[in-house]
Short mmCIF file of C-alpha atoms in Angstrom, two decimals:
data_model
loop_
_atom_site.label_atom_id
_atom_site.label_comp_id
_atom_site.label_asym_id
_atom_site.label_seq_id
_atom_site.Cartn_x
_atom_site.Cartn_y
_atom_site.Cartn_z
CA MET W 206 121.49 102.04 101.11
CA ILE W 207 117.56 102.38 99.82
CA TRP W 208 118.07 106.25 99.90
CA SER W 209 120.85 106.67 97.92
CA ILE W 210 121.33 109.47 95.30
CA GLU W 211 124.13 108.28 93.86
CA ARG W 212 124.83 107.85 90.15
CA GLU W 213 121.52 109.91 89.36
CA ASP W 214 121.77 113.00 86.04
CA ARG W 215 119.74 115.65 87.68
CA VAL W 216 118.78 118.82 87.43
CA ASP W 217 120.43 120.83 90.03
CA LEU W 218 117.30 122.16 91.91
CA LYS W 219 119.24 123.39 94.85
CA ARG W 220 116.70 122.23 97.09
CA LYS W 221 117.19 121.86 101.14
CA PRO W 222 116.22 118.87 102.95
CA ILE W 223 114.70 118.93 105.83
CA LEU W 224 113.09 115.30 106.85
CA TRP W 225 114.71 112.13 105.86
CA GLY W 226 116.61 113.80 103.40
CA LEU W 227 113.49 114.92 101.63
CA ASP W 228 113.08 118.39 100.71
CA LYS W 229 109.33 120.24 101.26
CA ASP W 230 107.81 119.07 97.85
CA GLU W 231 109.43 115.41 98.04
CA LEU W 232 107.43 115.46 101.49
CA PHE W 233 104.46 116.47 99.90
CA PHE W 234 104.68 114.14 97.10
CA GLY W 235 105.49 111.40 99.85
CA CYS W 236 102.49 112.10 101.44
CA PHE W 237 100.38 111.90 98.54
CA VAL W 238 101.81 108.34 97.59
CA LEU W 239 101.58 107.12 101.39
CA PHE W 240 97.81 107.78 102.82
CA VAL W 241 96.32 107.93 98.98
CA GLY W 242 97.86 104.93 98.23
CA ILE W 243 96.89 103.25 101.39
CA VAL W 244 93.72 103.83 100.85
CA LYS W 245 92.97 104.06 96.82
CA GLY W 246 96.45 102.37 95.69
CA GLY W 247 95.60 99.18 94.83
CA PRO W 248 94.58 95.53 96.47
CA GLU W 249 91.98 97.30 99.71
CA LEU W 250 92.85 96.63 102.95
CA ASP W 251 90.13 95.19 104.84
CA ILE W 252 91.03 96.95 108.73
CA ILE W 253 90.87 100.34 107.51
CA PRO W 254 87.15 102.04 108.25
CA PRO W 255 85.46 103.94 105.46
CA ALA W 256 85.64 107.07 107.54
CA MET W 257 89.28 106.67 107.95
CA SER W 258 89.53 106.14 104.33
CA LYS W 259 88.09 109.41 103.63
CA LEU W 260 90.66 111.19 105.78
CA LEU W 261 93.40 109.51 104.46
CA LEU W 262 92.67 110.45 100.90
CA ILE W 263 92.10 114.08 101.90
CA ILE W 264 95.38 114.04 103.72
CA GLY W 265 97.38 112.53 101.07
CA ILE W 266 95.93 114.99 98.35
CA LEU W 267 96.23 118.42 99.80
CA PRO W 268 99.64 117.84 100.41
CA MET W 269 100.00 117.24 96.44
CA CYS W 270 97.97 119.94 95.56
CA ILE W 271 100.30 122.77 97.52
CA LYS W 272 103.15 120.42 95.28
CA ILE W 273 101.71 121.69 91.87
CA LEU W 274 100.98 124.79 92.95
CA ARG W 275 104.57 125.59 93.65
CA THR W 276 105.92 124.18 90.34
CA SER W 277 106.88 125.89 87.50
CA TYR W 278 105.53 124.16 84.03
CA THR W 279 106.55 125.72 80.56
CA LYS W 280 103.65 126.52 77.86
CA ASN W 281 103.89 123.06 76.13
CA GLU W 282 103.52 121.49 79.75
CA TRP W 283 100.57 123.60 80.47
CA PHE W 284 98.73 122.46 77.19
CA ILE W 285 99.39 118.52 78.43
CA ILE W 286 97.97 119.56 81.81
CA ILE W 287 95.16 120.93 80.88
CA PHE W 288 94.42 117.91 78.29
CA MET W 289 94.93 115.28 80.73
CA GLY W 290 92.89 117.19 83.15
CA LEU W 291 90.16 117.40 81.03
CA LEU W 292 90.09 113.72 80.30
CA ALA W 293 90.08 113.03 84.24
CA ILE W 294 87.10 114.75 84.30
CA ILE W 295 85.26 113.40 81.87
CA SER W 296 86.41 110.17 82.28
CA THR W 297 85.01 110.65 86.69
CA LEU W 298 81.83 112.38 85.16
CA PHE W 299 81.53 109.31 83.28
CA THR W 300 82.75 105.85 85.37
CA HIS W 301 82.31 108.20 89.01
CA ARG W 302 85.55 106.34 89.87
CA LEU W 303 88.82 108.31 91.03
CA GLY W 304 91.39 106.07 89.09
CA LEU W 305 92.40 108.22 86.07
CA MET W 306 92.24 111.65 88.34
CA LEU W 307 94.38 110.64 90.94
CA VAL W 308 96.83 109.11 88.15
CA ILE W 309 96.84 112.21 86.81
CA VAL W 310 97.67 114.28 89.81
CA MET W 311 100.43 112.02 90.81
CA ILE W 312 101.94 112.34 87.22
CA LEU W 313 101.91 116.26 87.49
CA GLY W 314 103.23 116.31 90.54
CA ALA W 315 106.04 114.30 89.53
CA LYS W 316 107.47 117.21 87.85
CA ASN W 317 111.17 117.46 89.34
CA MET W 318 110.93 114.34 90.90
CA LYS W 319 114.37 111.78 90.93
CA VAL W 320 113.34 108.74 89.80
CA SER W 321 114.96 106.72 93.45
CA ARG W 322 112.88 108.95 95.14
CA ILE W 323 109.63 108.10 93.55
CA LEU W 324 110.64 104.35 93.75
CA ASN W 325 111.44 104.66 97.21
CA MET W 326 108.19 106.15 98.22
CA PHE W 327 106.37 103.46 96.20
CA LEU W 328 108.51 100.31 98.18
CA THR W 329 107.72 102.70 101.88
CA LEU W 330 103.79 102.12 100.85
CA GLN W 331 104.33 98.67 100.14
CA VAL W 332 105.92 98.11 103.44
CA VAL W 333 103.58 100.34 105.14
CA THR W 334 100.40 98.53 103.29
CA PHE W 335 102.22 95.09 104.23
CA LEU W 336 102.41 95.72 107.97
CA ILE W 337 99.19 97.17 108.30
CA ALA W 338 97.49 94.27 106.97
CA VAL W 339 99.68 91.77 108.37
CA ILE W 340 100.21 93.01 112.43
CA PRO W 341 96.85 92.74 113.29
CA GLN W 342 96.34 89.54 111.91
CA VAL W 343 99.46 88.29 114.18
CA ILE W 344 98.36 89.57 117.08
CA LYS W 345 95.16 87.95 116.65
CA LEU W 346 96.09 84.91 116.12
CA ALA W 347 98.83 85.11 118.88
CA LEU W 348 95.69 85.85 121.03
CA GLY W 349 94.28 82.56 120.13
CA GLY W 350 92.41 83.61 116.91
CA THR W 351 91.94 82.98 113.23
CA VAL W 352 93.10 84.49 110.12
CA ASN W 353 91.09 85.51 107.10
CA GLY W 354 91.24 83.60 104.70
CA ILE W 355 89.34 81.56 101.51
CA LEU W 356 88.24 77.86 101.61
CA TYR W 357 88.15 76.40 97.64
CA GLU W 358 87.10 73.08 98.19
CA ASN W 359 88.05 72.40 94.66
CA ARG W 360 90.05 74.31 92.23
CA ASP W 361 93.00 73.66 89.68
CA ILE W 362 96.48 75.03 89.18
CA TYR W 363 97.72 76.59 86.37
CA GLY W 364 94.72 73.87 84.90
CA VAL W 365 97.67 71.13 85.23
CA VAL W 366 97.01 70.36 89.02
CA GLU W 367 94.00 69.55 90.69
CA VAL W 368 93.68 70.18 94.64
CA THR W 369 91.08 70.05 97.04
CA ASP W 370 90.64 71.73 100.65
CA GLN W 371 92.86 74.45 100.21
CA PHE W 372 92.87 77.20 102.62
CA ARG W 373 94.33 80.26 101.27
CA ILE W 374 94.76 82.97 103.49
CA SER W 375 94.59 86.40 102.72
CA LEU W 376 95.35 88.06 106.39
CA GLY W 377 93.94 92.03 106.43
CA TYR W 378 93.86 92.05 102.73
CA GLY W 379 89.94 90.95 100.62
CA HIS W 380 91.61 88.56 99.13
CA PRO W 381 94.93 85.99 99.16
CA ASN W 382 95.73 87.60 95.96
CA ALA W 383 95.67 90.82 96.71
CA LEU W 384 98.46 89.74 99.85
CA GLN W 385 100.85 88.29 97.41
CA GLN W 386 100.45 90.73 94.88
CA ASN W 387 101.76 92.85 98.11
CA VAL W 388 104.99 90.73 98.26
CA CYS W 389 105.53 90.37 94.81
CA PHE W 390 105.89 94.49 94.55
CA LEU W 391 107.42 94.78 97.44
CA SER W 392 110.07 92.62 96.46
CA ILE W 393 110.42 94.18 92.95
CA LEU W 394 111.09 97.62 94.22
CA LEU W 395 113.20 96.16 96.45
CA ILE W 396 115.52 94.92 94.00
CA CYS W 397 115.07 98.27 91.63
CA CYS W 398 116.36 100.46 94.65
CA MET W 399 119.02 98.21 95.31
CA SER W 400 119.75 97.16 91.83
CA HIS W 401 123.75 98.25 91.56
CA GLU W 402 124.77 96.94 95.23
CA ILE W 403 122.36 93.97 95.47
CA LYS W 404 124.14 90.58 96.05
CA LYS W 405 123.17 87.29 95.39
CA TRP W 406 121.91 86.12 99.31
CA GLN W 407 120.22 89.12 98.99
CA ILE W 408 118.36 88.53 96.37
CA ALA W 409 117.77 84.89 98.07
CA LEU W 410 116.29 85.40 100.79
CA ILE W 411 113.46 87.95 98.87
CA THR W 412 112.92 84.51 97.21
CA VAL W 413 112.49 83.00 99.95
CA PHE W 414 110.32 85.55 101.68
CA ASN W 415 108.11 85.34 98.03
CA LEU W 416 108.15 81.49 98.36
CA SER W 417 107.01 81.42 102.30
CA PHE W 418 104.17 84.13 101.73
CA TYR W 419 103.47 81.69 98.74
CA PHE W 420 102.55 78.91 100.96
CA LEU W 421 99.97 81.05 102.63
CA THR W 422 98.27 82.49 99.90
CA TYR W 423 98.67 80.00 96.97
CA SER W 424 98.26 82.87 94.44
CA ASN W 425 100.00 81.31 90.91
CA THR W 426 100.06 84.67 89.65
CA GLY W 427 102.23 87.32 92.23
CA LEU W 428 104.95 84.35 92.93
CA THR W 429 105.09 83.60 88.54
CA ILE W 430 105.64 87.25 88.24
CA TYR W 431 108.09 88.10 90.62
CA LEU W 432 110.04 85.03 89.27
CA LEU W 433 109.67 86.93 85.77
CA PHE W 434 111.05 89.47 86.83
CA LEU W 435 114.40 87.91 88.79
CA LEU W 436 114.47 86.09 85.55
CA PHE W 437 115.18 89.07 83.53
CA TYR W 438 116.59 90.87 85.68
CA PHE W 439 119.96 88.50 85.87
CA ILE W 440 119.72 88.56 82.52
CA TRP W 441 119.95 92.20 82.72
CA ARG W 442 123.16 91.99 84.88
CA TYR W 443 124.62 89.43 82.88
CA ASN W 444 123.68 89.92 79.18
CA LYS W 445 123.31 92.83 78.04
CA THR W 446 123.31 92.64 74.45
CA PHE W 447 120.46 90.02 74.86
CA ILE W 448 118.06 92.05 76.95
CA ASN W 449 119.12 95.49 74.82
CA MET W 450 117.32 94.08 72.09
CA ILE W 451 114.23 92.96 74.12
CA GLY W 452 114.59 96.84 75.25
CA LYS W 453 114.77 97.46 71.41
CA TYR W 454 111.61 95.64 70.59
CA SER W 455 109.43 96.22 73.79
CA PRO W 456 107.45 98.56 72.27
CA TYR W 457 106.04 96.28 69.54
CA ILE W 458 105.62 93.18 71.72
CA PHE W 459 103.60 95.35 74.12
CA ILE W 460 101.85 96.20 71.30
CA LEU W 461 101.32 92.04 70.55
CA LEU W 462 100.70 91.11 73.73
CA THR W 463 97.64 94.19 74.22
CA ALA W 464 96.07 92.93 70.38
CA VAL W 465 96.49 89.12 71.23
CA ASN W 466 95.00 89.52 74.61
CA ILE W 467 91.47 91.18 73.32
CA LEU W 468 91.61 89.39 70.21
CA ILE W 469 91.70 85.85 72.55
CA VAL W 470 88.63 87.41 74.70
CA ALA W 471 86.34 88.85 72.12
CA CYS W 472 86.63 85.67 70.05
CA PHE W 473 86.71 83.06 72.77
CA THR W 474 85.03 79.78 71.59
CA GLY W 475 84.86 76.48 73.72
CA SER W 476 87.20 74.99 71.53
CA THR W 477 89.69 72.70 73.16
CA TRP W 478 92.97 74.66 73.22
CA MET W 479 91.16 77.84 74.76
CA MET W 480 89.01 75.82 76.64
CA LYS W 481 92.67 74.36 78.10
CA LEU W 482 94.39 78.62 77.86
CA ASP W 483 91.16 79.19 80.00
CA SER W 484 91.70 76.75 82.37
CA ILE W 485 95.26 77.68 83.08
CA MET W 486 94.12 81.14 84.12
CA VAL W 487 91.32 79.99 86.20
CA GLY W 488 88.29 81.20 83.60
CA ARG W 489 89.16 84.84 83.19
CA LEU W 490 89.58 84.27 79.40
CA HIS W 491 85.67 83.33 79.51
CA TRP W 492 84.18 85.71 82.04
CA ALA W 493 86.14 88.13 80.25
CA HIS W 494 84.78 87.05 77.12
CA GLU W 495 80.90 87.10 78.61
CA PHE W 496 81.45 90.83 80.04
CA MET W 497 82.35 92.21 76.62
CA MET W 498 79.78 90.31 74.85
CA SER W 499 76.90 91.88 77.50
CA LEU W 500 79.02 95.44 77.74
CA GLY W 501 80.11 96.07 74.37
CA PHE W 502 82.62 99.09 73.60
CA SER W 503 82.01 102.55 74.25
CA PHE W 504 83.62 106.25 74.02
CA TRP W 505 83.77 106.67 77.99
CA GLY W 506 83.09 103.49 79.96
CA ARG W 507 80.38 101.47 81.29
CA ASP W 508 79.95 100.21 84.85
CA ILE W 509 81.28 96.78 85.00
CA ALA W 510 78.21 95.74 87.42
CA GLU W 511 75.20 96.71 84.07
CA ALA W 512 76.66 93.11 82.91
CA ASN W 513 74.18 90.98 83.54
CA ILE W 514 76.22 87.35 83.29
CA GLY W 515 75.81 85.93 86.70
CA TYR W 516 79.54 86.68 87.44
CA GLU W 517 80.94 90.38 89.41
CA TYR W 518 84.45 90.04 88.52
CA LEU W 519 86.43 90.87 85.46
CA ASP W 520 90.22 90.11 86.38
CA ASN W 521 91.73 90.68 82.89
CA GLY W 522 93.40 93.91 83.13
CA TYR W 523 93.39 95.16 79.64
CA VAL W 524 89.53 94.18 79.02
CA PHE W 525 88.88 95.89 82.31
CA LEU W 526 90.09 99.19 80.90
CA LEU W 527 88.29 99.20 77.74
CA LEU W 528 85.25 98.34 78.87
CA ARG W 529 85.19 100.51 82.24
CA TYR W 530 87.17 103.32 81.24
CA GLY W 531 85.70 103.30 77.29
CA VAL W 532 88.10 103.16 74.23
CA ILE W 533 89.48 106.94 74.58
CA ILE W 534 91.47 105.92 77.67
CA PHE W 535 92.28 102.60 76.48
CA VAL W 536 93.66 103.85 72.92
CA LEU W 537 95.40 107.04 75.47
CA TYR W 538 97.01 104.52 77.60
CA ILE W 539 98.38 101.87 75.06
CA ILE W 540 99.97 104.73 73.38
CA ALA W 541 101.57 106.24 76.12
CA VAL W 542 103.00 102.79 77.59
CA TYR W 543 104.07 102.48 73.49
CA LYS W 544 106.11 105.89 73.70
CA LEU W 545 107.06 105.43 77.10
CA LEU W 546 108.51 101.83 76.33
CA SER W 547 110.85 103.79 72.97
CA TYR W 548 111.63 106.79 75.32
CA LEU W 549 113.21 104.31 77.56
CA TYR W 550 115.14 102.63 75.71
CA ARG W 551 116.53 105.57 74.38
CA LYS W 552 117.61 106.63 78.10
CA ASN W 553 118.98 103.06 78.34
CA GLN W 554 116.50 102.42 80.96
CA LEU W 555 116.69 98.51 80.42
CA LEU W 556 115.43 98.09 83.36
CA ALA W 557 112.82 100.10 83.85
CA ILE W 558 111.57 98.22 80.83
CA ILE W 559 111.40 95.36 82.45
CA VAL W 560 109.74 96.11 85.26
CA ILE W 561 106.43 97.72 83.14
CA GLY W 562 107.24 94.21 80.94
CA VAL W 563 106.38 92.18 83.73
CA VAL W 564 103.62 94.53 85.18
CA HIS W 565 102.09 94.22 82.09
CA VAL W 566 101.86 90.75 82.29
CA TYR W 567 100.62 90.86 85.27
CA PHE W 568 97.73 92.93 84.01
CA ILE W 569 96.47 89.62 82.15
CA MET W 570 95.35 88.16 85.46
CA GLU W 571 94.76 91.58 87.65
CA ASN W 572 92.64 94.85 86.74
CA PHE W 573 95.01 97.07 88.33
CA MET W 574 96.31 99.28 84.99
CA LEU W 575 94.61 102.95 86.20
CA ALA W 576 95.66 102.24 90.36
CA GLY W 577 98.48 104.62 90.25
CA LEU W 578 100.36 103.75 93.18
CA TYR W 579 100.30 99.96 92.43
CA ASN W 580 101.18 100.24 88.59
CA LEU W 581 104.83 100.65 88.83
CA THR W 582 104.66 101.83 84.87
CA TYR W 583 103.77 105.37 86.71
CA ILE W 584 107.13 105.86 88.59
CA TYR W 585 108.66 106.56 85.19
CA LEU W 586 106.31 108.55 82.82
CA ALA W 587 107.52 111.93 84.54
CA PRO W 588 111.04 112.38 83.15
CA ALA W 589 109.12 111.19 79.40
CA LEU W 590 106.40 113.41 79.93
CA TYR W 591 109.05 116.71 81.06
CA GLU W 592 111.44 115.47 79.14
CA VAL W 593 113.95 115.82 82.19
CA SER W 594 116.94 113.66 82.16
CA TYR W 595 117.14 112.34 86.04
CA PHE W 596 117.49 108.59 86.02
CA ARG W 597 120.45 106.67 87.16
CA LYS W 598 123.11 107.06 83.95
CA ASP W 599 124.13 103.33 83.77
CA GLY W 600 119.90 101.98 83.46
#
């Protein structure tokens, strides 16, 4: 049962459910997740017109503002709120992007929200965006039309397999990778929401669902991340000792992953092994290096479009955050995730550590770190920030 709240340790807030088992504050938060997520959460939907996007953004933000105003914060929390608010304002002024602002609004509004509720709201968002993208395309196809996609005349798969004339279907998304990303996160969230009750045959069906869309999108990263999550999920279920060791060292593994990623990009050369690695990553290392050399480092970031390199896509999430939002936001993000992983290990939230881990592997290939409603890391930040335990007791 997706909306189950059994086995959760939660402060009794004496709330009164008013719709779908949700109270007023949870509905306000849910409106933000759903409407803002459709517009600004992550992979953009091609079929939503600009005017509708602005309306959905307003519909989502207003209830969240009400929720924040209704919430009581301690003096220490107000200090954090003011600090994060100033960061968001300064970042928005320099970058002209709402990414960090929306992330901070979501974190502020997440106080007193149970993790299971947030997980299910994120899952609902993935389902809704999936249906918005897929249904019109299916109807179009049934009426004799064609589906959206991209034809690749030549393409390397992980630098090993070469294919020609590969048509990759994107349905209502801007790119096939975005569709597979949606399928990947939908599957991960579904397994997390049902983690204590899910059967092996249900996991098998979810895996078939992923594979089916892979043969439409041919998005290697999305499928690989799902399979990586699945591997660690089964280790979590059947080998607690090993996964506990992974959880213990996860903060240091994360720092190592970040450092190695940035160093390889910064020191990228034409050496044989680097070219092979770049081929596996479909040119992402080379272009990330070009962006880094062209833009350099700054405190508050620079517009990626200023890079005069003849290419416009910076897919490496770590490098994108560093260059687009600047050194200050990058360092604070890394510190926050490091502290969060340490906190989750102390609370025995090993499955949450797995989710955060695979998402940050994903960021090597995609750049949605500050897409607040698609970076699943932010689901777990509120308990750490407000020091309130409302996780499941058994992780």
